[in-house]
Coordinates of C-alpha atoms in Angstrom, one line a residue:
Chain A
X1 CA 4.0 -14.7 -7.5
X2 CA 1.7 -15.6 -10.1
X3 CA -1.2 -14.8 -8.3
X4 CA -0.1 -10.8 -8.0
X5 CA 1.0 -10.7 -11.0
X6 CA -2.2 -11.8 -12.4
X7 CA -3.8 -9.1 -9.7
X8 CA -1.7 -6.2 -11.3
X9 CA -2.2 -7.1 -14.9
X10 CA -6.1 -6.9 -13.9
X11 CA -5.5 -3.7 -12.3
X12 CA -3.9 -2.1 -15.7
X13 CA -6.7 -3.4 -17.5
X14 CA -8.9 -2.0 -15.5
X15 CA -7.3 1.4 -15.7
X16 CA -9.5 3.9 -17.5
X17 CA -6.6 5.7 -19.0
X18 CA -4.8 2.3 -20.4
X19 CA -8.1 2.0 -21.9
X20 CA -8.4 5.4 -23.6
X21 CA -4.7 4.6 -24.6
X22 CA -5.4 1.6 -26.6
X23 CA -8.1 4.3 -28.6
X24 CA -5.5 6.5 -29.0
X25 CA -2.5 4.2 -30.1
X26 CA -4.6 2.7 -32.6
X27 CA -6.2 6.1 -34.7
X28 CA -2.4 7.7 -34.1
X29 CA -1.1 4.5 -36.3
X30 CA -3.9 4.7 -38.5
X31 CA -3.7 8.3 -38.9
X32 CA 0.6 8.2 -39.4
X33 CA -0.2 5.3 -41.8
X34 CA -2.6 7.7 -43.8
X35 CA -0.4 10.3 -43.8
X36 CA 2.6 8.9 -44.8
X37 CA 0.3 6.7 -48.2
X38 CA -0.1 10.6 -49.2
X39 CA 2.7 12.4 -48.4
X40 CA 5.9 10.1 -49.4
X41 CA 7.6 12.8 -50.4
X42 CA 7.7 14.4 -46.8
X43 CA 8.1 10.9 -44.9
X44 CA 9.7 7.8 -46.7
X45 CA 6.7 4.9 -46.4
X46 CA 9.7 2.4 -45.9
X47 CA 11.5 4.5 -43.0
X48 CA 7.8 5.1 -41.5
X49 CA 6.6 1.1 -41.8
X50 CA 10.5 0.1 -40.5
X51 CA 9.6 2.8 -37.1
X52 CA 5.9 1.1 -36.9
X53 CA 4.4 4.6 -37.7
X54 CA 6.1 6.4 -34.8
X55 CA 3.9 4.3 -32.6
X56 CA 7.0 2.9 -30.3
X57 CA 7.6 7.0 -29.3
X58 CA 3.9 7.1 -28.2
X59 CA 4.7 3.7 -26.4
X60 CA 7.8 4.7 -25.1
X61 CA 6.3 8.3 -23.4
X62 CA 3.8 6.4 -22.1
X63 CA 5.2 3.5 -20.4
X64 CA 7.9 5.8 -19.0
X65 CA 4.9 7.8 -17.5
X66 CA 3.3 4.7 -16.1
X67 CA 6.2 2.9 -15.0
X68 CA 7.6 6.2 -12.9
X69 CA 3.9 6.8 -11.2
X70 CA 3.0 3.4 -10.9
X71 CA 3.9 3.0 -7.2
X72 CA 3.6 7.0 -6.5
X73 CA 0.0 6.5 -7.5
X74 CA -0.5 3.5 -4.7
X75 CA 1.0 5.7 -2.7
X76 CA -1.0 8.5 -2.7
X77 CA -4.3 6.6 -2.6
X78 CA -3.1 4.3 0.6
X79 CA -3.2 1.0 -1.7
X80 CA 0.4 0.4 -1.4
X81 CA 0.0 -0.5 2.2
X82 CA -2.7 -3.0 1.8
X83 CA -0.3 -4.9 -0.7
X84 CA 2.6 -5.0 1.7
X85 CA 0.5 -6.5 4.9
X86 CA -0.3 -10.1 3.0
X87 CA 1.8 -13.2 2.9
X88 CA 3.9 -11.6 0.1
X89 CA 7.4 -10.5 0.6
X90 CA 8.1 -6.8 0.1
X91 CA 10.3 -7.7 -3.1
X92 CA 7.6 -9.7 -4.6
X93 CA 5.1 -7.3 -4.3
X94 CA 7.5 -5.1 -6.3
X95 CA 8.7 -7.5 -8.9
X96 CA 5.2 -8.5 -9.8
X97 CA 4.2 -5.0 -10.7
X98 CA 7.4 -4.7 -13.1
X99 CA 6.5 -7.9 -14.4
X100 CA 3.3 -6.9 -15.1
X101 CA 4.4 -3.3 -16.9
X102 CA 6.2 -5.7 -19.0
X103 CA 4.0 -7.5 -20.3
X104 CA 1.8 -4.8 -20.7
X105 CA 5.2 -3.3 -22.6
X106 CA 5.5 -6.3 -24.7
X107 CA 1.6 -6.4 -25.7
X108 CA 1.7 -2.9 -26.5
X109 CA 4.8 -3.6 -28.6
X110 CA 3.1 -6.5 -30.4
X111 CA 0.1 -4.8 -30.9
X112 CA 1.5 -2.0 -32.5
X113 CA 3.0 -4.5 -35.3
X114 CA 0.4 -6.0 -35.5
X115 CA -1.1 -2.8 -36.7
X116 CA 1.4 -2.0 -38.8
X117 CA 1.3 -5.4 -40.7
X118 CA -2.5 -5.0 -41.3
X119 CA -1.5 -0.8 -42.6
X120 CA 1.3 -2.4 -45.1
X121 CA -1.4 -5.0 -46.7
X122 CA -3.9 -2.2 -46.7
X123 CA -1.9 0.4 -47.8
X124 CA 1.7 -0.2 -48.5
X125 CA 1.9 -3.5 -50.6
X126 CA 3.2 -2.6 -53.5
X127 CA 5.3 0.3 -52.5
X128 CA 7.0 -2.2 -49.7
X129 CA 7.7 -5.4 -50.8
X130 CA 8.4 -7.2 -47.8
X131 CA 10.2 -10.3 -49.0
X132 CA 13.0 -8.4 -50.8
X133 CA 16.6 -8.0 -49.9
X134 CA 18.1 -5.5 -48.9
X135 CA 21.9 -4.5 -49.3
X136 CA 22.7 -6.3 -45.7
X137 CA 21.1 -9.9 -46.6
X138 CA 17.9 -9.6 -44.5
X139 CA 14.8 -8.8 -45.9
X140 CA 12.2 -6.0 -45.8
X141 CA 10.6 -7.8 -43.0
X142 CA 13.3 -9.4 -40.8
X143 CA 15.0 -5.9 -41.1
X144 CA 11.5 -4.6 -40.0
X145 CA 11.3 -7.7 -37.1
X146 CA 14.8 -6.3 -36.1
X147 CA 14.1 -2.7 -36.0
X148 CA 10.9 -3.2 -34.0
X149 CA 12.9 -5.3 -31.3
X150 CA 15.8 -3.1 -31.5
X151 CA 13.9 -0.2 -30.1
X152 CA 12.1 -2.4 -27.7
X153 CA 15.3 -3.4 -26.0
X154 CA 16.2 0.1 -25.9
X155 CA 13.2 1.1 -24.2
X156 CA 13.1 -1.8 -21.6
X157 CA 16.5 -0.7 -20.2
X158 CA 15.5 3.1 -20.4
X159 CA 12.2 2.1 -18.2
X160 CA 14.8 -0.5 -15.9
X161 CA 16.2 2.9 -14.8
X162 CA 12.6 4.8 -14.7
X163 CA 11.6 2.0 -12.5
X164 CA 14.7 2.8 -10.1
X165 CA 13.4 6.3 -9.9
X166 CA 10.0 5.2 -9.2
X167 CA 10.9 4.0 -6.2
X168 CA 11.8 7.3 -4.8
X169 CA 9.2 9.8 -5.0
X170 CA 5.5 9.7 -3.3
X171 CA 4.4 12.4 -5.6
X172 CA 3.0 11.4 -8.7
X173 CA 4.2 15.0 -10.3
X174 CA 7.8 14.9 -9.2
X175 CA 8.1 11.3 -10.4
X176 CA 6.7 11.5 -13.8
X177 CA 8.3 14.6 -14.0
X178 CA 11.5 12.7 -13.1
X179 CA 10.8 10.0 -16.0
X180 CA 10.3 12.4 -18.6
X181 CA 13.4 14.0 -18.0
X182 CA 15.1 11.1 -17.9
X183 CA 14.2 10.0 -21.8
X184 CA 15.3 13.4 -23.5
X185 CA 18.4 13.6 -21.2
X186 CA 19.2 10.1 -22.5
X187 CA 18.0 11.3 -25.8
X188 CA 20.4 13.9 -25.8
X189 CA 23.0 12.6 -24.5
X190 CA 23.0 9.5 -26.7
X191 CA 23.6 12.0 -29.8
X192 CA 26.5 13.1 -28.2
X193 CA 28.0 10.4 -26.9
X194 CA 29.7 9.1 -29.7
X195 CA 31.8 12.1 -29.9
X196 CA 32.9 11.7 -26.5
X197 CA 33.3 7.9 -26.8
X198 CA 36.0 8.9 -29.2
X199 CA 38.2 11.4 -26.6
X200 CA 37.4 9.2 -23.5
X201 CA 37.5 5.5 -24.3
X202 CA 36.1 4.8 -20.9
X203 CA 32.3 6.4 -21.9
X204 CA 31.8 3.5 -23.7
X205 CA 31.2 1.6 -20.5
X206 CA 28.3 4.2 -19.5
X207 CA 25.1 2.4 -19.4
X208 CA 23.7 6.0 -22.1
X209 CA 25.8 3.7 -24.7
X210 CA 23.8 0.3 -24.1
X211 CA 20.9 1.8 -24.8
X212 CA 22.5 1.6 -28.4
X213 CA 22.2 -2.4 -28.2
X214 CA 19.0 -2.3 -30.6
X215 CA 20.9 -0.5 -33.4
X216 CA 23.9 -2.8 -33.0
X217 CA 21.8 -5.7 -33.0
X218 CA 20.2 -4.7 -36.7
X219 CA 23.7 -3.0 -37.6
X220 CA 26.7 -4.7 -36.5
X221 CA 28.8 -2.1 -38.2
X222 CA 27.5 0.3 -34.9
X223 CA 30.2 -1.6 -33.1
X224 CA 33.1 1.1 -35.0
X225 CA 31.4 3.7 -32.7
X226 CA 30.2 2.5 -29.8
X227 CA 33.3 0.7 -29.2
X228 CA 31.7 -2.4 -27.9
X229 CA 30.9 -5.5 -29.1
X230 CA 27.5 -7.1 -29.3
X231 CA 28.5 -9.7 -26.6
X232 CA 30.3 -6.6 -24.6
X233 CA 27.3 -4.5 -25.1
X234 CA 24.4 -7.3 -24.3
X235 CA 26.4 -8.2 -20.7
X236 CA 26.8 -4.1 -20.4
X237 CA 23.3 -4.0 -21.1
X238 CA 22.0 -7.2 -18.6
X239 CA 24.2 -5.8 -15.8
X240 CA 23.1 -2.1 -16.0
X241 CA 19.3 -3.6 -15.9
X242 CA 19.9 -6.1 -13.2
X243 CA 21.9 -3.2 -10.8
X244 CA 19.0 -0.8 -11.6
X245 CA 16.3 -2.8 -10.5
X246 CA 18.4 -4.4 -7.5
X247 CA 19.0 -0.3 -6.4
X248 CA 15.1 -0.2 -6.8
X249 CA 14.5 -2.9 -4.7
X250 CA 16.7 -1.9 -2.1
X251 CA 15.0 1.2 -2.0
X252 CA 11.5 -0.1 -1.6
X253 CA 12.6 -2.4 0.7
X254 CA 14.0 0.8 2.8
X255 CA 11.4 2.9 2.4
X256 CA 7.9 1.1 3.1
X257 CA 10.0 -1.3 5.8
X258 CA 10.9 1.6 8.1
Chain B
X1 CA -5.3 -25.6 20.0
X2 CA -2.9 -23.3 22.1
X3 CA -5.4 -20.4 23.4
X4 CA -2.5 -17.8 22.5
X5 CA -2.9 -16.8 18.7
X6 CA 0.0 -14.1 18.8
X7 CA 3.1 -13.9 21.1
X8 CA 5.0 -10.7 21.0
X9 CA 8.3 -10.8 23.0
X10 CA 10.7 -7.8 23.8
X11 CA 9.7 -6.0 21.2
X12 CA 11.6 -2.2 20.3
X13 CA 11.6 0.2 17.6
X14 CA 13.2 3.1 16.9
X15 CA 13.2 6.3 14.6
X16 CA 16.7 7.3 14.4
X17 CA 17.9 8.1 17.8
X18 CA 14.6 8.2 19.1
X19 CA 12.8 4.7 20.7
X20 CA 9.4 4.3 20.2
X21 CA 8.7 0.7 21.4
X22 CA 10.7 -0.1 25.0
X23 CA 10.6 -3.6 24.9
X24 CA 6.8 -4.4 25.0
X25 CA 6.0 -8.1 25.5
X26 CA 2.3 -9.2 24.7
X27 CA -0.4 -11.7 23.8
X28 CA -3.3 -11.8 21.9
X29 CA -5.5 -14.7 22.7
X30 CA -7.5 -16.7 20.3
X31 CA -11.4 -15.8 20.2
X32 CA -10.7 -13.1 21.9
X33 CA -11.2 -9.2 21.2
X34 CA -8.4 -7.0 22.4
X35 CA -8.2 -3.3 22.7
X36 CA -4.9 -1.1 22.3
X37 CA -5.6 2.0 23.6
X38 CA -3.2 5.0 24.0
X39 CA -2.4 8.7 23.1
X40 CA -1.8 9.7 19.5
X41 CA 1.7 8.8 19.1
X42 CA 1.8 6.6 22.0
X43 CA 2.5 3.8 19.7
X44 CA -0.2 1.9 18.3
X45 CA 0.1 2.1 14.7
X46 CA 3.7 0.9 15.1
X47 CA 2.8 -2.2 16.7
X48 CA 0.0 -2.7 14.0
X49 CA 2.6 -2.4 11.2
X50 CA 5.4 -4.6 13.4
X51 CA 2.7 -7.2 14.0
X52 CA 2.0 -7.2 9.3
X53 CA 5.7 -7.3 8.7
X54 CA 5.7 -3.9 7.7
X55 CA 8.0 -2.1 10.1
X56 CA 11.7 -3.6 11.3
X57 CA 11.7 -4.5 14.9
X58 CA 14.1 -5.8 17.3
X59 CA 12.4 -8.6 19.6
X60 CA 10.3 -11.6 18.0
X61 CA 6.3 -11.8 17.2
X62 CA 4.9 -15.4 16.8
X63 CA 1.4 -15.9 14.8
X64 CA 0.1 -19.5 15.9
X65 CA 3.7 -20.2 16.5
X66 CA 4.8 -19.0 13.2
X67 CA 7.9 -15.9 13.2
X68 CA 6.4 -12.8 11.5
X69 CA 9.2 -10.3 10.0
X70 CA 9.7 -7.9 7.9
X71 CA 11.7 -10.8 6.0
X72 CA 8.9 -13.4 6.7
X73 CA 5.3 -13.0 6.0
X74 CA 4.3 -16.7 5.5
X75 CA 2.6 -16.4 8.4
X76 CA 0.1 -13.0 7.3
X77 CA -2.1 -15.5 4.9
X78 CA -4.3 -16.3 8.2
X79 CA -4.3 -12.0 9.2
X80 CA -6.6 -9.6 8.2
X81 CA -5.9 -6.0 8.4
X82 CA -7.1 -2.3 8.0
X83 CA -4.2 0.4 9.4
X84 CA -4.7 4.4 9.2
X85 CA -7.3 4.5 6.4
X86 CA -8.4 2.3 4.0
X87 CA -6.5 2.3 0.6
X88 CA -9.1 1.9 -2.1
X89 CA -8.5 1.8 -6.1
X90 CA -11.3 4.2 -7.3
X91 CA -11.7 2.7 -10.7
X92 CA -12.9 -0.9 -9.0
X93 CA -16.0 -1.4 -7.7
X94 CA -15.8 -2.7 -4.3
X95 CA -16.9 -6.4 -5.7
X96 CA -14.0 -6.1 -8.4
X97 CA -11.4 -4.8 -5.4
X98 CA -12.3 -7.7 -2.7
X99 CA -12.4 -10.5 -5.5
X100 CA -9.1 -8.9 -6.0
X101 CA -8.5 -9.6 -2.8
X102 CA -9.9 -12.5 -2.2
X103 CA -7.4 -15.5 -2.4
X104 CA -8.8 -19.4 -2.7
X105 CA -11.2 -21.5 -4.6
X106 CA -14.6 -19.9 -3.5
X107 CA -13.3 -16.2 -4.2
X108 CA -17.2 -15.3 -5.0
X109 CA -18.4 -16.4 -2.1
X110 CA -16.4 -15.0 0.0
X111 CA -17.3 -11.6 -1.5
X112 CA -20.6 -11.8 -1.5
X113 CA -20.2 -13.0 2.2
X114 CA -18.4 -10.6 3.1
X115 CA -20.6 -7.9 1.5
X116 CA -23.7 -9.5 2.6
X117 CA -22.1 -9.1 6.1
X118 CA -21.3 -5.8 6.1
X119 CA -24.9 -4.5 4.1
X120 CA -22.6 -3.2 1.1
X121 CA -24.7 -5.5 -1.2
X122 CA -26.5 -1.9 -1.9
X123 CA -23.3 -0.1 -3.9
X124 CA -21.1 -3.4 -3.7
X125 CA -21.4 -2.6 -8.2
X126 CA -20.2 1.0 -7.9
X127 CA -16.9 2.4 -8.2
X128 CA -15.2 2.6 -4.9
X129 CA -14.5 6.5 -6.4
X130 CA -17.6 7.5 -5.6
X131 CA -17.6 6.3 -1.8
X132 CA -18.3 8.5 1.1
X133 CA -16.0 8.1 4.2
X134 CA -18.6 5.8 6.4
X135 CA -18.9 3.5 2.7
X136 CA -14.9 3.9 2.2
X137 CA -14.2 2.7 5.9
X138 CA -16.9 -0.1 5.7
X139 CA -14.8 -0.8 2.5
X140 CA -11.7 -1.4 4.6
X141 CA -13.3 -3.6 7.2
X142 CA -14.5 -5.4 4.3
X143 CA -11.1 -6.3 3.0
X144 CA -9.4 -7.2 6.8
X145 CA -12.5 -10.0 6.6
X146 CA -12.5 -11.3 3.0
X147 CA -10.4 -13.9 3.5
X148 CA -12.0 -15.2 6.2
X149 CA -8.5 -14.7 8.6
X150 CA -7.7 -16.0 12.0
X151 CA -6.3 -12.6 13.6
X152 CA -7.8 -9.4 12.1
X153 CA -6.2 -5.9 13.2
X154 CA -8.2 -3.0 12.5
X155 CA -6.4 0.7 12.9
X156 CA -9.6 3.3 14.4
X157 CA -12.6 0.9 12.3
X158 CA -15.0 3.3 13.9
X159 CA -13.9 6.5 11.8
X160 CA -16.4 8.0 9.6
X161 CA -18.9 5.4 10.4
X162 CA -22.8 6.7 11.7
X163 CA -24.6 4.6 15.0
X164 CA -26.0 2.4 12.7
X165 CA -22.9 1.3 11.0
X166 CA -20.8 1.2 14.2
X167 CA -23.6 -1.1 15.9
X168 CA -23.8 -3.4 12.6
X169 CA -19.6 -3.5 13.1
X170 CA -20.3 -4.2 16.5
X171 CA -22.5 -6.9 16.0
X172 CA -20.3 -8.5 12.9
X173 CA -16.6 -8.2 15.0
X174 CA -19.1 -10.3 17.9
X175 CA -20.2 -12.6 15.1
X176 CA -16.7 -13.6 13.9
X177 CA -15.4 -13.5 17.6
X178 CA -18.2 -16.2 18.5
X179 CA -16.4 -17.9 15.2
X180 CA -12.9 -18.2 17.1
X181 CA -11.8 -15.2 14.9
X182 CA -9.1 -12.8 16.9
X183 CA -9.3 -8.6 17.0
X184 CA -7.0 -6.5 17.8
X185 CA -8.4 -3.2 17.5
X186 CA -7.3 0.6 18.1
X187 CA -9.7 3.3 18.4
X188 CA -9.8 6.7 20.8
X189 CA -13.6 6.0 20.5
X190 CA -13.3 3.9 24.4
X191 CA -17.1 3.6 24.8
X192 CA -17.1 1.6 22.0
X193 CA -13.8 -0.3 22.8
X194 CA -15.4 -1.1 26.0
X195 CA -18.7 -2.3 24.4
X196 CA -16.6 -5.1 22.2
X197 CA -13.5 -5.9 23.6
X198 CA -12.6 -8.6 26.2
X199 CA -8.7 -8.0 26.8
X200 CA -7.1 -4.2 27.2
X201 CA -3.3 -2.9 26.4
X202 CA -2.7 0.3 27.2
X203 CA 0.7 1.9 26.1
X204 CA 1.7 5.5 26.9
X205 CA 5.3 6.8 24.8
X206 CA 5.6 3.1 23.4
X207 CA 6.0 2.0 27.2
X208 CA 3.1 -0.9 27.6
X209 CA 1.2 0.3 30.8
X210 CA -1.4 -2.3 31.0
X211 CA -2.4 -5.3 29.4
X212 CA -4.9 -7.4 31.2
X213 CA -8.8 -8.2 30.9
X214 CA -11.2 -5.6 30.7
X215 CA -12.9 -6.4 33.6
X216 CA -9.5 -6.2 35.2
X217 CA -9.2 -2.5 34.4
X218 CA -12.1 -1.1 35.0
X219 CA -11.8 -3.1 38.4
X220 CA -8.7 -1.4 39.0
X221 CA -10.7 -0.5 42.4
X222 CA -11.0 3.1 41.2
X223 CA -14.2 4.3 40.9
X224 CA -16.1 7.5 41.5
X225 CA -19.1 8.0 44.2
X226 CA -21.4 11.1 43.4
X227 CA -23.1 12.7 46.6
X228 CA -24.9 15.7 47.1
X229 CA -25.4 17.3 51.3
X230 CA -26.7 20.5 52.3
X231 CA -23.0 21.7 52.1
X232 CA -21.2 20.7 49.4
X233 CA -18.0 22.8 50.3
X234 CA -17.6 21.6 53.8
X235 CA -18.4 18.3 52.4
X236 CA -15.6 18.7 49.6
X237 CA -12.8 20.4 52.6
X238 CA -13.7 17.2 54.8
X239 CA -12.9 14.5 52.3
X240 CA -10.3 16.3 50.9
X241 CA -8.6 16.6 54.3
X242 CA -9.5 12.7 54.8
X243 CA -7.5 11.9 51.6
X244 CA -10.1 11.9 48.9
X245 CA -9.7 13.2 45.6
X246 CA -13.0 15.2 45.0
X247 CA -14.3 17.5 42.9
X248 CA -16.7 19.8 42.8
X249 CA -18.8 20.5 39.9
X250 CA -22.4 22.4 39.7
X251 CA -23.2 21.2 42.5
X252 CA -22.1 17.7 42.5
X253 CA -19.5 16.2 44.5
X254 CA -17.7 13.3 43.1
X255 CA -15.2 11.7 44.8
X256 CA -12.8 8.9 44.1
X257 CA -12.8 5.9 45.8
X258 CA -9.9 2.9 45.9
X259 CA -11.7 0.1 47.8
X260 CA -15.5 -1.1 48.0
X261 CA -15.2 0.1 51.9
X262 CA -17.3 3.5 52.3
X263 CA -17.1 3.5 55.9
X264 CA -14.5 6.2 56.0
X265 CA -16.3 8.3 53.5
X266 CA -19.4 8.0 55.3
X267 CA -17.2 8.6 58.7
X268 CA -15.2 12.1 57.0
X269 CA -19.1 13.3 56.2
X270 CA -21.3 12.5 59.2
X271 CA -18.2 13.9 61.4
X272 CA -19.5 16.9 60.0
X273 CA -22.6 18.8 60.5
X274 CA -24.0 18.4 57.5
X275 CA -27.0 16.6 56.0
X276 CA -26.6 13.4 53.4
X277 CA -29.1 13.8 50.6
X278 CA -27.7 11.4 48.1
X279 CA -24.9 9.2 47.6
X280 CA -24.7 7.1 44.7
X281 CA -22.0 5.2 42.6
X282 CA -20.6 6.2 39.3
X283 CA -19.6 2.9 37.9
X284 CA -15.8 2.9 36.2
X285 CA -15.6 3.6 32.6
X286 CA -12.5 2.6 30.4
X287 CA -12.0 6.1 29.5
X288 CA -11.5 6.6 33.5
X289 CA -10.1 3.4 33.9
X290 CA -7.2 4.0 31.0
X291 CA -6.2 7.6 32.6
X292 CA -5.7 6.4 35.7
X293 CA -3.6 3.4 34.5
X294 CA -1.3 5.9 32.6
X295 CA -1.8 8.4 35.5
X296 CA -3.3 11.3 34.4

């Protein structure tokens, strides 16, 4: 397992478009950073450096777009075939390429604070004191540390159920098509949900409200209206994750087993 | 050493309603190069993918005494295989895709074996994008062999490759034969088949017609006779009535015999009045040789 894992992590690597992504990631962070030093009136510097620039959006788009193409791609180009025939079950083949999308999730993640540390010394130091407190207890930065892993959480269970999808189309289009829709439907619906959460009790359980587990996490006051607590929501959460990527397996087993 | 390397028992498959395998039972031996010949959607590709684990199957297929399944591939580490068309990642170059690939200690020397094997040394640095179809197939062979396997299965090898590189495959697939190493290769290219392979299946609508040596086939005792008389039509009504199949073509009759006997041809033709010019023997030819097995 180890072994393919290693083989897919080389094979995003080696992807020209990850590449140009890394480029793009880091002048969009730079550029937001810039922006935000001159413009404080339009965007707050604190709310910008507590979202990492906007950088986990960019992530976010594209990891969904990579996650929901990643085996259409192999498809298409006859790869996916040449991975099945080797000593590796079916199921490992598949679990090494989500292992590998996160880790490439994580990095990208960690990169992008990275980057945002290094823009606050340059830039933001005395506007954002980092080591004071804040009305909750935490400070600057361990609100920050929570933010960032707040939105990551999110993400991973969004792209647990892009995965699923992933499994079903061939076409590239249709399933990055697919994945998109997915995040602003879940977007939307998120909004929304609240509101219903307070008519039907029952919406609570709906995995659209575990994607709030980031924001209860750094605000345990969230808890009034999503109706669950944190333990409620994190099981919510695991179980959601774990019977989207069983469905996914299931279906690749299905479908390149026939 | 048991001489058999794979052992394929009863095996069936179906589509839906529709069967495509009726209980075929096979071996492969070890050494040994073995041609599956039959019709586009006779079959073939199916038992490919049954024999990698690839497709469900009812019936069992033991590699060196090992189960392969869908559920069980343990046994695939010692296979090799290129089925329908070689899946290449166009960013890689092809020494970035076998290495890859390649599983071991000595992962670049296997490459560059490999590579020096099959002459890609040339374009073995470029990106795999750039390929023609000959390079992209060559490719594909490449990666069946780069682990050095015991049982390699290669789905049509010869497509898209020129002369050259079908002699040079030729002379490779005799190379790792004379190595102990196992084919089991498809291809509607039978001259070819014929030139490399030892042992023949033959399967027609997933029912398995033949599988024997090749020497066994061809000697099915069908083969044709070509002879040429002052009159060819009487000739052709004479044998015809003596229970030849003949045919007459510009001017050459060709008739097919069952035995080695030609004492009844020769009896049918000189009953006649008609003048022998030239009688020779077309020898059989797998092409020949696999349509009469299915019938045709």
């Amino acid at each position: 397992m180890g072994n393919l894992v290693k083989q897919e992590i080389y094979k995003l690597v080696k992807r020209p478009t990850l590449t140009y992504f890394w480029g793009f990631l880091l002048v969009f962070q730079i550029a937001a950073a810039v922006y935000v030093s001159h413009n404080p009136q339009v965007v707050n510097p604190q709310k910008a450096f507590l979202g990492n620039f906007f950088v986990p959006a960019m992530i976010a788009f594209f990891m969904i777009s990579l996650c929901s193409t990643t085996l259409s791609t192999e498809i298409q180009s006859g790869t996916l075939k040449s991975l099945l025939y080797r000593k590796y079950s079916v199921y490992q083949v598949l679990i090494s390429k989500w292992l590998s999308l996160l880790i490439y999730t994580i990095t990208l993640y960690v990169a992008g604070m990275i980057i945002s540390l290094v823009l606050h010394w340059m830039m933001f130091q005395k506007t954002i004191p980092l080591s004071v407190q804040l009305p909750g207890g935490h400070s600057f930065l361990q609100v920050w540390a929570l933010t960032s892993l707040g939105s990551f959480l999110s993400l991973i269970f969004l792209l647990t159920f892009v995965l699923l999808i992933g499994t079903l189309f061939t076409s590239s289009t249709a399933a990055l098509v697919a994945g998109i829709a997915t995040y602003f439907i879940t977007s939307i619906f998120n909004q929304l949900l609240f509101q219903f959460i307070i008519q039907h009790d029952w919406l609570k359980w709906t995995p659209f409200n575990m994607m709030n587990i980031g924001d209860q996490i750094m605000t345990p006051s969230m808890s009034e209206v999503t109706h669950l607590s944190l333990f409620e929501m994190s099981a919510g959460y695991l179980v959601y994750a774990v019977l989207f990527l069983g469905a996914g397996l299931i279906i690749f087993r299905r479908r390149n087993t026939r | 050493m048991d001489s058999t390397v794979l052992s394929a028992s009863h095996l069936k498959k179906s589509f839906g309603q529709k069967e495509v395998l009726h209980n075929l039972s096979f071996d492969l031996e070890r050494g040994k190069v073995t041609a599956l010949i039959g019709e586009n959607g006779a079959g073939k590709t199916t038992i490919m993918k049954t024999i990698l684990g690839i497709s469900e199957f009812s019936g069992s297929i033991e590699l060196d005494k090992q189960s392969v399944s869908v559920h069980d591939h343990r046994a695939l580490d010692s296979v090799g295989a290129l089925i329908e068309y070689p899946g290449l990642y166009g960013y890689l170059t092809a020494r970035e895709q076998l290495t890859l690939f390649a599983t071991g200690n000595d992962k670049k020397g296997k490459v560059d074996d490999v590579l020096n094997k099959l002459h890609m040394t040339g374009y073995a640095d470029q990106k795999t994008a750039s390929y023609s179809l000959g390079m992209r197939q060559k490719m594909g062979i490449a990666l069946a062999l780069v682990n050095k396997p015991m049982l390699v299965i290669l789905d049509e090898p010869m497509n898209g490759l020129d002369p050259k590189a079908n002699k040079e495959l030729r002379d490779l697939i005799a190379e790792e034969k004379a190595q102990g190493v196992s084919f089991l290769i498809s291809s509607h290219i039978l001259t070819e088949l014929q030139k490399i392979a030892d042992d023949v299946i033959v399967i027609d609508k997933g029912n398995l017609i033949f599988a024997g040596t090749m020497s066994q086939i061809l000697d099915n005792g069908k083969h044709f006779i070509e002879i040429q008389t002052d009159k060819d039509e009487v000739a052709q009504q004479a044998l015809t009535e003596a229970g030849y199949q003949t045919d007459l073509d510009q001017g050459q009759l060709r008739v097919l015999v069952k035995d080695d006997s030609l004492n009844h041809l020769l009896t049918a033709l000189l009953d006649q009045d008609l003048t022998i010019k030239r009688i020779y023997e077309q020898p059989a030819d797998l092409e020949t040789s696999v349509f009469n097995a299915i019938g045709e």
